[in-house]
mmCIF file of C-alpha atoms in Angstrom:
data_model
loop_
_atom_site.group_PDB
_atom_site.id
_atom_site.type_symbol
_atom_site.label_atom_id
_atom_site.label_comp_id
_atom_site.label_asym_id
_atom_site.label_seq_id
_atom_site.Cartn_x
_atom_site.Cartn_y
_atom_site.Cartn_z
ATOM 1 C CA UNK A 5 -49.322 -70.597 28.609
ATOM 2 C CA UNK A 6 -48.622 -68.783 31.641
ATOM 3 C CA UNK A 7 -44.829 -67.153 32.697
ATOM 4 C CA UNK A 8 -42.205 -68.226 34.632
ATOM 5 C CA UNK A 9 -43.179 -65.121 37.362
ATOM 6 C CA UNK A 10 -47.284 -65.760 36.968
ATOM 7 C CA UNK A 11 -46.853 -69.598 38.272
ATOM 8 C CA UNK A 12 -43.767 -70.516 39.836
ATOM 9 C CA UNK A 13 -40.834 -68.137 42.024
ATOM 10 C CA UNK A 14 -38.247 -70.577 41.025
ATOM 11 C CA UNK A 15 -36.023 -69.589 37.930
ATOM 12 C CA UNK A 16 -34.140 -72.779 38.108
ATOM 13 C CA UNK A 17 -33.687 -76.345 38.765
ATOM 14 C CA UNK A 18 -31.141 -78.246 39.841
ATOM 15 C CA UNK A 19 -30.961 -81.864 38.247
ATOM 16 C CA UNK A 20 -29.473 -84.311 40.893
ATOM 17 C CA UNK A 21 -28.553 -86.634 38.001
ATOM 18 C CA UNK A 22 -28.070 -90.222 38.012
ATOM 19 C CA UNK A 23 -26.054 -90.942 40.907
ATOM 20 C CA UNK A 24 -24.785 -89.296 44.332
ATOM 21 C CA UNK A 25 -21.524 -90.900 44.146
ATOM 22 C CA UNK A 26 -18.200 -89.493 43.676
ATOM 23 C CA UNK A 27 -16.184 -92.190 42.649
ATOM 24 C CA UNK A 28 -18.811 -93.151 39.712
ATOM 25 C CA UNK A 29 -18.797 -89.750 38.298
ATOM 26 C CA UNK A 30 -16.260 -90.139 35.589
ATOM 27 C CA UNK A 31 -16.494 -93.351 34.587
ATOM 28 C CA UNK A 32 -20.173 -92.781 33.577
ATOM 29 C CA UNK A 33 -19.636 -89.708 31.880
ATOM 30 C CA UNK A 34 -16.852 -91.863 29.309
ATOM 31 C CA UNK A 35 -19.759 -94.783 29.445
ATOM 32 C CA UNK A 36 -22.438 -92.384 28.231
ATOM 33 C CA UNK A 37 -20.248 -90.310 26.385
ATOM 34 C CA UNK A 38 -19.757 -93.769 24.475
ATOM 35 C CA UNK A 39 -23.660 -94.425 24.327
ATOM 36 C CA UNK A 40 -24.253 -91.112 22.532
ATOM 37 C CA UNK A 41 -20.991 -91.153 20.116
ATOM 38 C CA UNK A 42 -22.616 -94.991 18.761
ATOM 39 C CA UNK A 43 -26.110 -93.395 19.279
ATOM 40 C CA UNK A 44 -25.233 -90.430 17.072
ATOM 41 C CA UNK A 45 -23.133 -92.392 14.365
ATOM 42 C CA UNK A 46 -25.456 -95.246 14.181
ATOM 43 C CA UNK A 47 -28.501 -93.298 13.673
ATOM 44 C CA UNK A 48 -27.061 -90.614 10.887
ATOM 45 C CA UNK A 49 -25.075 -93.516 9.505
ATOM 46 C CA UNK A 50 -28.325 -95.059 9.061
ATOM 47 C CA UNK A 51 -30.226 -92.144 7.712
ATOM 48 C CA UNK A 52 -27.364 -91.680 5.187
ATOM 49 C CA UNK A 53 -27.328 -95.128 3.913
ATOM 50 C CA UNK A 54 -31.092 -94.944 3.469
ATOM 51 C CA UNK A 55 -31.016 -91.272 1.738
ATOM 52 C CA UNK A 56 -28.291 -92.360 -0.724
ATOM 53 C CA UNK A 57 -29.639 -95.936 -1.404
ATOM 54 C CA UNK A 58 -32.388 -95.364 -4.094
ATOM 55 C CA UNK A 59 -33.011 -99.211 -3.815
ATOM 56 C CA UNK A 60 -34.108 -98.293 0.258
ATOM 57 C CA UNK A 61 -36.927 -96.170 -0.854
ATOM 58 C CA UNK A 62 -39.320 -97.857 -0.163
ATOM 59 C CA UNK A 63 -42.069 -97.463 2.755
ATOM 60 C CA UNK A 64 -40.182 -99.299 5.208
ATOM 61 C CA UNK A 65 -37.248 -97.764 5.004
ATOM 62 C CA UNK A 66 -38.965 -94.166 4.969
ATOM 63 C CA UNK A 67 -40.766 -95.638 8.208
ATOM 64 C CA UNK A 68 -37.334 -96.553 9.657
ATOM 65 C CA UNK A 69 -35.945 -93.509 8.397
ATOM 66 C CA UNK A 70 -37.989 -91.510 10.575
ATOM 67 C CA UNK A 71 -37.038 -93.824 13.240
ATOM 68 C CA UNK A 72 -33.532 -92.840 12.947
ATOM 69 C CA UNK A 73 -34.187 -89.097 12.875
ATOM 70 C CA UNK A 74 -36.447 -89.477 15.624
ATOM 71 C CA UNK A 75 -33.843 -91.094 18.098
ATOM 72 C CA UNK A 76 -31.243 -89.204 17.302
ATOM 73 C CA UNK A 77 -33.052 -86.120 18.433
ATOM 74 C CA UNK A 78 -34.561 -86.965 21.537
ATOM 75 C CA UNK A 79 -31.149 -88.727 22.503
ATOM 76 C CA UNK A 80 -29.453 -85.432 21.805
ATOM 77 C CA UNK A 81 -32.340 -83.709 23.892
ATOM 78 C CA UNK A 82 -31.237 -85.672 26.999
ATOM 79 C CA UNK A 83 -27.799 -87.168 26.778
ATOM 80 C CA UNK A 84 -25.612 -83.892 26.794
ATOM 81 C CA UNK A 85 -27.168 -82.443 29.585
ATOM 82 C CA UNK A 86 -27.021 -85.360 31.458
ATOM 83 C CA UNK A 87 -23.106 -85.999 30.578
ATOM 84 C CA UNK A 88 -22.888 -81.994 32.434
ATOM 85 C CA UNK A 89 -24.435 -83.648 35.696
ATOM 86 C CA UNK A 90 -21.133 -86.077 36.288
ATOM 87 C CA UNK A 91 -18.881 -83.278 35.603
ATOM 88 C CA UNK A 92 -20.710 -80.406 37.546
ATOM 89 C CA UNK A 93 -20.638 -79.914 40.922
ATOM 90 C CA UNK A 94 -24.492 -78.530 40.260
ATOM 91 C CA UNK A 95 -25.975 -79.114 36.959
ATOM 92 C CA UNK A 96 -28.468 -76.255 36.931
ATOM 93 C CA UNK A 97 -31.067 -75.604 34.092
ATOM 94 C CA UNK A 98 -33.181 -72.751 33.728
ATOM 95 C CA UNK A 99 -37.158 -72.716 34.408
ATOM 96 C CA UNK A 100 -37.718 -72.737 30.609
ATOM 97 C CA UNK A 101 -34.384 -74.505 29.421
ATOM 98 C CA UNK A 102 -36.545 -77.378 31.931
ATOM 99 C CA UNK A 103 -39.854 -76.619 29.964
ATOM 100 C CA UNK A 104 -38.305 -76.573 26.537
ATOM 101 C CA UNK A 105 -36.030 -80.146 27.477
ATOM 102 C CA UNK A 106 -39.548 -81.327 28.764
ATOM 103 C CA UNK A 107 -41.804 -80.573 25.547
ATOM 104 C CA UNK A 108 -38.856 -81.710 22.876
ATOM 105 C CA UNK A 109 -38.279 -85.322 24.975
ATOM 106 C CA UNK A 110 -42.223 -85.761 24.981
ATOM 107 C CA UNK A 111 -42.969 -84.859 21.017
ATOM 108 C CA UNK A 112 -39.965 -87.550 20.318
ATOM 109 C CA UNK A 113 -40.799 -89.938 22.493
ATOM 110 C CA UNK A 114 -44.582 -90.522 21.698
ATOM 111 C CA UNK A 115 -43.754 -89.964 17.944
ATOM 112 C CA UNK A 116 -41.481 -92.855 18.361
ATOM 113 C CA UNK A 117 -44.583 -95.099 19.788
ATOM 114 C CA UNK A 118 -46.413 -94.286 16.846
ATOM 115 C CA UNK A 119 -43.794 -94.522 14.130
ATOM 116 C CA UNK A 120 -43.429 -98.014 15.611
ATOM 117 C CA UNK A 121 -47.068 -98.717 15.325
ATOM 118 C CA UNK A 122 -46.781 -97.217 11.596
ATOM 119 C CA UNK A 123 -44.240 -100.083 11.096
ATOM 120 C CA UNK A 124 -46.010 -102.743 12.460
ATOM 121 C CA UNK A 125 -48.867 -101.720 9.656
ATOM 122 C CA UNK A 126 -46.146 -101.660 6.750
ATOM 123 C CA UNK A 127 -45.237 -105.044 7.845
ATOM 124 C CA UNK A 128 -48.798 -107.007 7.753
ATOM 125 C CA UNK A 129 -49.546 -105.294 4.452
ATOM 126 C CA UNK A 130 -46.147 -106.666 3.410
ATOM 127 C CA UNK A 131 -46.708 -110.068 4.614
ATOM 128 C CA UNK A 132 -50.532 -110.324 4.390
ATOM 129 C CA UNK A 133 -51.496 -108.592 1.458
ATOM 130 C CA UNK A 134 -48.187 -108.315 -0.729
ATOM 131 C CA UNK A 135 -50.551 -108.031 -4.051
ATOM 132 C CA UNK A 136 -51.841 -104.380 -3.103
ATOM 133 C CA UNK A 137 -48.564 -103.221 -0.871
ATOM 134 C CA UNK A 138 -47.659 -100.660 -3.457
ATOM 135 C CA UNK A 139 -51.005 -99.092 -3.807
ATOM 136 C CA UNK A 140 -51.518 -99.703 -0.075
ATOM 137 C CA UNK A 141 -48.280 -97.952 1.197
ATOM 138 C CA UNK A 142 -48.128 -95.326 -1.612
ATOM 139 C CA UNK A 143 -46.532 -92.321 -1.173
ATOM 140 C CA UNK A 144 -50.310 -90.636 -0.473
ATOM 141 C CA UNK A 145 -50.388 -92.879 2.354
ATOM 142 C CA UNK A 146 -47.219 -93.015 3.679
ATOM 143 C CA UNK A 147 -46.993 -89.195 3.918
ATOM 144 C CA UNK A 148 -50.209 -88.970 6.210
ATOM 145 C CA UNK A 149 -49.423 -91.364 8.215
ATOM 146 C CA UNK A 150 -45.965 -89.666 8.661
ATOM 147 C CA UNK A 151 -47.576 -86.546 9.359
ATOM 148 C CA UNK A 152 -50.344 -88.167 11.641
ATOM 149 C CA UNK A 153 -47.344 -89.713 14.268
ATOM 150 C CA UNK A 154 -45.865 -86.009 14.784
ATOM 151 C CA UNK A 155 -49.261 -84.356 15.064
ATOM 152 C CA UNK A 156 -49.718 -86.640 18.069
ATOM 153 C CA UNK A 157 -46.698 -86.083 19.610
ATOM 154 C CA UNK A 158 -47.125 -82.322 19.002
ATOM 155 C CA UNK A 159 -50.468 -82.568 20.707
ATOM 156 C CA UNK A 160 -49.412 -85.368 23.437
ATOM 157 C CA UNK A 161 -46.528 -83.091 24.271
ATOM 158 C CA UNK A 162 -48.597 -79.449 24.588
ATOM 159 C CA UNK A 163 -50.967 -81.598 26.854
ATOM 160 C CA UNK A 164 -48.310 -82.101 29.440
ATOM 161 C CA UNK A 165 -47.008 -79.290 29.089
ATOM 162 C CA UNK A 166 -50.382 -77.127 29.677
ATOM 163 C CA UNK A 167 -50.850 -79.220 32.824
ATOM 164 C CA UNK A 168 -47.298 -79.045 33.936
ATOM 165 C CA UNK A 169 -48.203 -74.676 33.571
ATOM 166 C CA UNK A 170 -50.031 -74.469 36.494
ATOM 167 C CA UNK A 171 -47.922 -76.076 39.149
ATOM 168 C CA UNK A 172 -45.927 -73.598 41.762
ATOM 169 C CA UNK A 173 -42.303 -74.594 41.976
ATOM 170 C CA UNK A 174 -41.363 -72.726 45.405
ATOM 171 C CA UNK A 175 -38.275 -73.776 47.351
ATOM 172 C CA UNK A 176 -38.103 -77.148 46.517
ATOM 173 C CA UNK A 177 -36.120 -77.130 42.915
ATOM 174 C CA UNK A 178 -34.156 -79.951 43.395
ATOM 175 C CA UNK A 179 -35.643 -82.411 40.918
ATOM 176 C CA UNK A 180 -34.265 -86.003 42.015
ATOM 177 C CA UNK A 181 -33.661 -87.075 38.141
ATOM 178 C CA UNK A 182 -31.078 -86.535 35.490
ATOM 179 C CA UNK A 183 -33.814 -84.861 33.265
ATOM 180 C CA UNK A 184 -36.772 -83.070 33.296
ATOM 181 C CA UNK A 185 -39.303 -85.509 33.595
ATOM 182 C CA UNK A 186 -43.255 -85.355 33.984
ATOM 183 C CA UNK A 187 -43.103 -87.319 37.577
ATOM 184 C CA UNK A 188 -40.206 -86.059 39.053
ATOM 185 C CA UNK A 189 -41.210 -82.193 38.331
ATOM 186 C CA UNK A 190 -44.275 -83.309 40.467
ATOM 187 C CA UNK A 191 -42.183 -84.001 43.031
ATOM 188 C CA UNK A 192 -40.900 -80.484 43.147
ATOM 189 C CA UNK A 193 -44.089 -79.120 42.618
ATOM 190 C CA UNK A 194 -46.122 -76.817 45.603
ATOM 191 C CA UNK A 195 -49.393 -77.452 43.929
ATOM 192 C CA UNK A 196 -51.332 -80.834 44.316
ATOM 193 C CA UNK A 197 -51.125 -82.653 41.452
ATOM 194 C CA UNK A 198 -54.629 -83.960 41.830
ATOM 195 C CA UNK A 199 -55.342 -83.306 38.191
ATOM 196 C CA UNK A 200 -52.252 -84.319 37.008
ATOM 197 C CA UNK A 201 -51.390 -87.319 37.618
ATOM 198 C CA UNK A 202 -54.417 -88.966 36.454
ATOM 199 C CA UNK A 203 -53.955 -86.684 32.879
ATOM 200 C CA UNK A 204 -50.614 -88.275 32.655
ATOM 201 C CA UNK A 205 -52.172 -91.905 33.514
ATOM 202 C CA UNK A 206 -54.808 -91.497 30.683
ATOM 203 C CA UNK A 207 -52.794 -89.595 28.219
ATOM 204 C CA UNK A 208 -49.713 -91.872 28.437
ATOM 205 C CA UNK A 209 -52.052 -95.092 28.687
ATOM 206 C CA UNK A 210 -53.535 -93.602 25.192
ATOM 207 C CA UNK A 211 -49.569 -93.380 23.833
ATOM 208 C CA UNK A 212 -48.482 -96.566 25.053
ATOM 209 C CA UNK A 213 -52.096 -98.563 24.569
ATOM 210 C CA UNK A 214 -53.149 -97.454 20.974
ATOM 211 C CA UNK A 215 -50.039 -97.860 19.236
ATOM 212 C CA UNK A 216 -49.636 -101.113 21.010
ATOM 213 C CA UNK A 217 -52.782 -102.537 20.420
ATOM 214 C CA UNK A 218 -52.351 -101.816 16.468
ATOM 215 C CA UNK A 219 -48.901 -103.522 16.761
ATOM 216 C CA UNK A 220 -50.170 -106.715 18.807
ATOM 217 C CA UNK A 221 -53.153 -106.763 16.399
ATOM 218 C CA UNK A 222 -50.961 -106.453 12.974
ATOM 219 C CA UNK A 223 -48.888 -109.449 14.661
ATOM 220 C CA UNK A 224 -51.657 -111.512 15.609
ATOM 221 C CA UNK A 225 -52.635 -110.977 11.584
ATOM 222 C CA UNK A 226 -49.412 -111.793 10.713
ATOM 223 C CA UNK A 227 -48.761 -115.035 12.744
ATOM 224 C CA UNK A 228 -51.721 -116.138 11.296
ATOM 225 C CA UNK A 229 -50.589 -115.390 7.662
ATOM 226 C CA UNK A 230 -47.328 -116.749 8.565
ATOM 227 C CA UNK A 231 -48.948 -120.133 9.779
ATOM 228 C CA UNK A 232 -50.549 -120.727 6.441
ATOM 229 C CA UNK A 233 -46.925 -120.634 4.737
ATOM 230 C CA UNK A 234 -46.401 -124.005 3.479
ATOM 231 C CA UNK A 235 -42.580 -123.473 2.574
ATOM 232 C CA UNK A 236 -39.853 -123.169 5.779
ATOM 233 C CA UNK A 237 -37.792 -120.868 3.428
ATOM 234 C CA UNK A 238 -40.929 -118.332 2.992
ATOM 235 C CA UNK A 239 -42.228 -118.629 7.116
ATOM 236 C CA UNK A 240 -38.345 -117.837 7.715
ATOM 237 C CA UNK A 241 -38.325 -114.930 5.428
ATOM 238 C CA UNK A 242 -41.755 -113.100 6.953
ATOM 239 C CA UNK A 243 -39.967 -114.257 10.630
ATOM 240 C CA UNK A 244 -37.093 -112.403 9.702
ATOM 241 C CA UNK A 245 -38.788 -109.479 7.897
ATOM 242 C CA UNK A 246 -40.754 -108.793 11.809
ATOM 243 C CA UNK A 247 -37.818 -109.741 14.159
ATOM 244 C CA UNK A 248 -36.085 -106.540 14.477
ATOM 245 C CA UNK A 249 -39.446 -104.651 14.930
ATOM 246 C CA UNK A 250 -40.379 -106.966 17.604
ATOM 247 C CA UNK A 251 -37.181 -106.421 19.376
ATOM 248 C CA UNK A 252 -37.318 -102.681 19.111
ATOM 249 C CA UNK A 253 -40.794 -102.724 19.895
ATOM 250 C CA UNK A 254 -40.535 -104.755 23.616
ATOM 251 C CA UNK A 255 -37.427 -102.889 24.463
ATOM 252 C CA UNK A 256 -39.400 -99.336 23.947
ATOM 253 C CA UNK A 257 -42.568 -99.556 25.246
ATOM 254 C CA UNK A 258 -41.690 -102.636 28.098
ATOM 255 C CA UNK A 259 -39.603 -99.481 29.320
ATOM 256 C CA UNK A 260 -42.195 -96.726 29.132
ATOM 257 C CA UNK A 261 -45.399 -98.853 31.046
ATOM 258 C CA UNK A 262 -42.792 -99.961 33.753
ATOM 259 C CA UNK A 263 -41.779 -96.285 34.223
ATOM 260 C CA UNK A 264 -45.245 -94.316 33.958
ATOM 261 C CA UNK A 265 -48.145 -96.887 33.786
ATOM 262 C CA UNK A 266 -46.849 -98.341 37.779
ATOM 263 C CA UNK A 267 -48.348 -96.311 40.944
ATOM 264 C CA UNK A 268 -45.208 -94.177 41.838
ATOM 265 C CA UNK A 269 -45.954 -95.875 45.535
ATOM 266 C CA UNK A 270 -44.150 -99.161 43.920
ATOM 267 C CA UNK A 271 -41.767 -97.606 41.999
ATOM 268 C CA UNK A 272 -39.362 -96.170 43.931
ATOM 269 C CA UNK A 273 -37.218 -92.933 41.753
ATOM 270 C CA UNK A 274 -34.304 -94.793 41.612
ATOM 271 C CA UNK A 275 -36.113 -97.226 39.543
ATOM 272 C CA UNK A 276 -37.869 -94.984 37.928
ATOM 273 C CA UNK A 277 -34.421 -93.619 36.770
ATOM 274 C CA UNK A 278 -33.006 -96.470 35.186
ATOM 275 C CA UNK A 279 -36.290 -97.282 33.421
ATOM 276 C CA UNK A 280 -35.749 -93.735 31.776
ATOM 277 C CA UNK A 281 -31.835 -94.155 31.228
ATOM 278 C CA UNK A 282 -32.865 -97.606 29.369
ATOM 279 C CA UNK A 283 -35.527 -95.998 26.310
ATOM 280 C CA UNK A 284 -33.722 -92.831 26.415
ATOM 281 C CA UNK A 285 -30.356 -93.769 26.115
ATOM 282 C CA UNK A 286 -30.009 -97.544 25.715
ATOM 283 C CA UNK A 287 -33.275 -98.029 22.940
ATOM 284 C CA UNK A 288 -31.849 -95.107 20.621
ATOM 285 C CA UNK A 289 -28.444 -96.650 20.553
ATOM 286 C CA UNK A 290 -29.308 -100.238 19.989
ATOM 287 C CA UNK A 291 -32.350 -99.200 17.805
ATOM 288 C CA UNK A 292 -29.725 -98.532 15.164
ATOM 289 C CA UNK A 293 -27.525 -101.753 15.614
ATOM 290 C CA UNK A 294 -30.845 -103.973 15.468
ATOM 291 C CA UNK A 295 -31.969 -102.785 12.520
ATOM 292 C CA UNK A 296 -28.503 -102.925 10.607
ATOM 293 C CA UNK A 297 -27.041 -106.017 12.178
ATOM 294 C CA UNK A 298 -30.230 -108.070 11.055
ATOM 295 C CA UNK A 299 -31.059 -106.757 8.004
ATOM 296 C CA UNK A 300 -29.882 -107.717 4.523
ATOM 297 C CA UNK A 301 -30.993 -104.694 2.538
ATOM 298 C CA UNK A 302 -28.635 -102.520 4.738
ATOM 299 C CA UNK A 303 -25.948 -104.495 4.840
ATOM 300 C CA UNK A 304 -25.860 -104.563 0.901
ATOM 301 C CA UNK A 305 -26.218 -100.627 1.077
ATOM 302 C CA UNK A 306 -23.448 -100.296 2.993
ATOM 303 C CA UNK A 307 -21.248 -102.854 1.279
ATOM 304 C CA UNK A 308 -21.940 -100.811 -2.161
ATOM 305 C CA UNK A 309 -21.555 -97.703 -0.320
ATOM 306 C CA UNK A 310 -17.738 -98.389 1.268
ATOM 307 C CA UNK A 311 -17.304 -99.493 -2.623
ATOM 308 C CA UNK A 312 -18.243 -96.726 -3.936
ATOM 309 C CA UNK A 313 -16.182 -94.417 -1.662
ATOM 310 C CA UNK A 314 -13.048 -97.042 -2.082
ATOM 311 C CA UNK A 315 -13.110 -96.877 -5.545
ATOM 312 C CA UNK A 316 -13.487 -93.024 -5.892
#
């Protein structure tokens, strides 16, 4: 990977952040400041309950797990630095601080896709096949599986980030977003991004299309299984057992294809902007609430949890 001095003269950006106005300034930073504190709580609250609850250990939960981890970090990637843009008159971050914020959001972001696609697996061999789950999801599965989603978000990420290596950032190093962001860095850039721009088309098509293709396939199997339920009681149990994935999962990526898979002709950046304040801030926080607020196994883990500490 080339230097800083062998491909660009700029040093720095400056982040314009989420809005130009003066009078919003504060009151987003407490909003957002609020986002991350449920963000961070809900997520390590979750990974806690999950790590203590030996009755949790189970594939799902070491899917969701991940999950948790996995938001937490790339929320904590973006969030702070974005809180400094409402309180600084210039929120500046260094040429590599900007390269390292870049990498870190893409290896969380696409491992998310896939741990969701993982999910979606667990849950048609839990509904479809429930004879051969524990031989299917065995620990010797689960693990490569787990290792397969960060592999591609390790190689997803060093592909944008090799392509990102030989634009020339000149004078322009304002970057009109509250991150550093594949699209608006091309904005700033003094090279044509003539080979860019279709990399990131393919390569995020590939992140966004395979993962959802396995989930709308391991749904379409599991309608179908669902269908052939002849008891309400056992169609409401498999409904239940998907509904929180399926919420996650159309939140997540309905974000992501409306903010990279659109010709940057019809989506203007302010757009743009929100689309990547909703799956970077607004997915990781609520990620944590869906999953607890809708889920019976938690909320028995946490009830014998608050026991446990109350009577201790």
């Amino acid at each position: 990977m080339r230097t800083v001095a062998e491909n660009s003269s700029v040093t720095e950006f400056i982040l314009e952040g989420l809005t130009n106005q003066q009078e919003l300034q504060i009151p987003l930073f407490f909003l957002f400041l609020g986002f991350y504190m449920v963000t961070v709580v809900g997520n390590l609250s979750l990974i806690t309950l999950i790590g203590l609850n030996s009755h949790l250990h189970t594939p799902m939960y070491f899917f969701l797990y991940n999950l948790s981890f996995i938001d937490f970090c790339y929320s904590t990637v973006i969030t702070p630095k974005m809180l400094m843009s409402f309180v600084s008159t210039k929120n500046i971050i260094s040429y590599a601080g900007c390269m390292t914020q870049l990498f870190f959001f893409l290896f969380f972001v696409v491992s998310e896709s896939f741990i969701l696609s993982a999910m979606a697996y667990d849950h048609y061999v839990t509904i479809c096949n429930p004879m051969v789950y524990t031989a299917t999801m065995s620990p010797q599965v689960c693990l490569p599986i787990l290792l397969g989603v960060y592999v591609m978000g390790f190689a997803r990420a060093m592909a944008h980030r090799a392509c990102m290596g030989r634009l020339t950032f000149c004078a322009n190093n304002l970057v009109d977003h509250f991150m550093c962001d594949i699209l608006p860095l091309h904005e700033c850039s003094y090279t044509s991004t003539y080979v860019n721009k279709p990399v990131v088309f393919v390569v995020v098509g590939i992140d966004i299309g395979v993962p959802t293709a396995t989930i709308f396939l391991s749904y379409a199997l599991i309608l179908s299984s669902i269908l052939h339920i002849s008891s309400t009681e056992g169609r409401s149990k498999a409904f239940s057992t998907c509904s929180s994935h399926i919420i996650a999962v159309s939140l997540f990526f309905g974000s992501r294809a409306f903010m990279y898979l659109k010709p940057s002709s019809l989506l203007p950046m302010n757009l743009g902007k929100v689309s990547s304040l909703f799956y970077t801030i607004v997915v990781p926080m609520l990620n944590p609430l869906i999953y607890s607020l809708r889920n019976k196994d938690v909320k028995i883990a946490l009830k014998k949890t608050l026991s446990k500490k109350s009577f201790s």
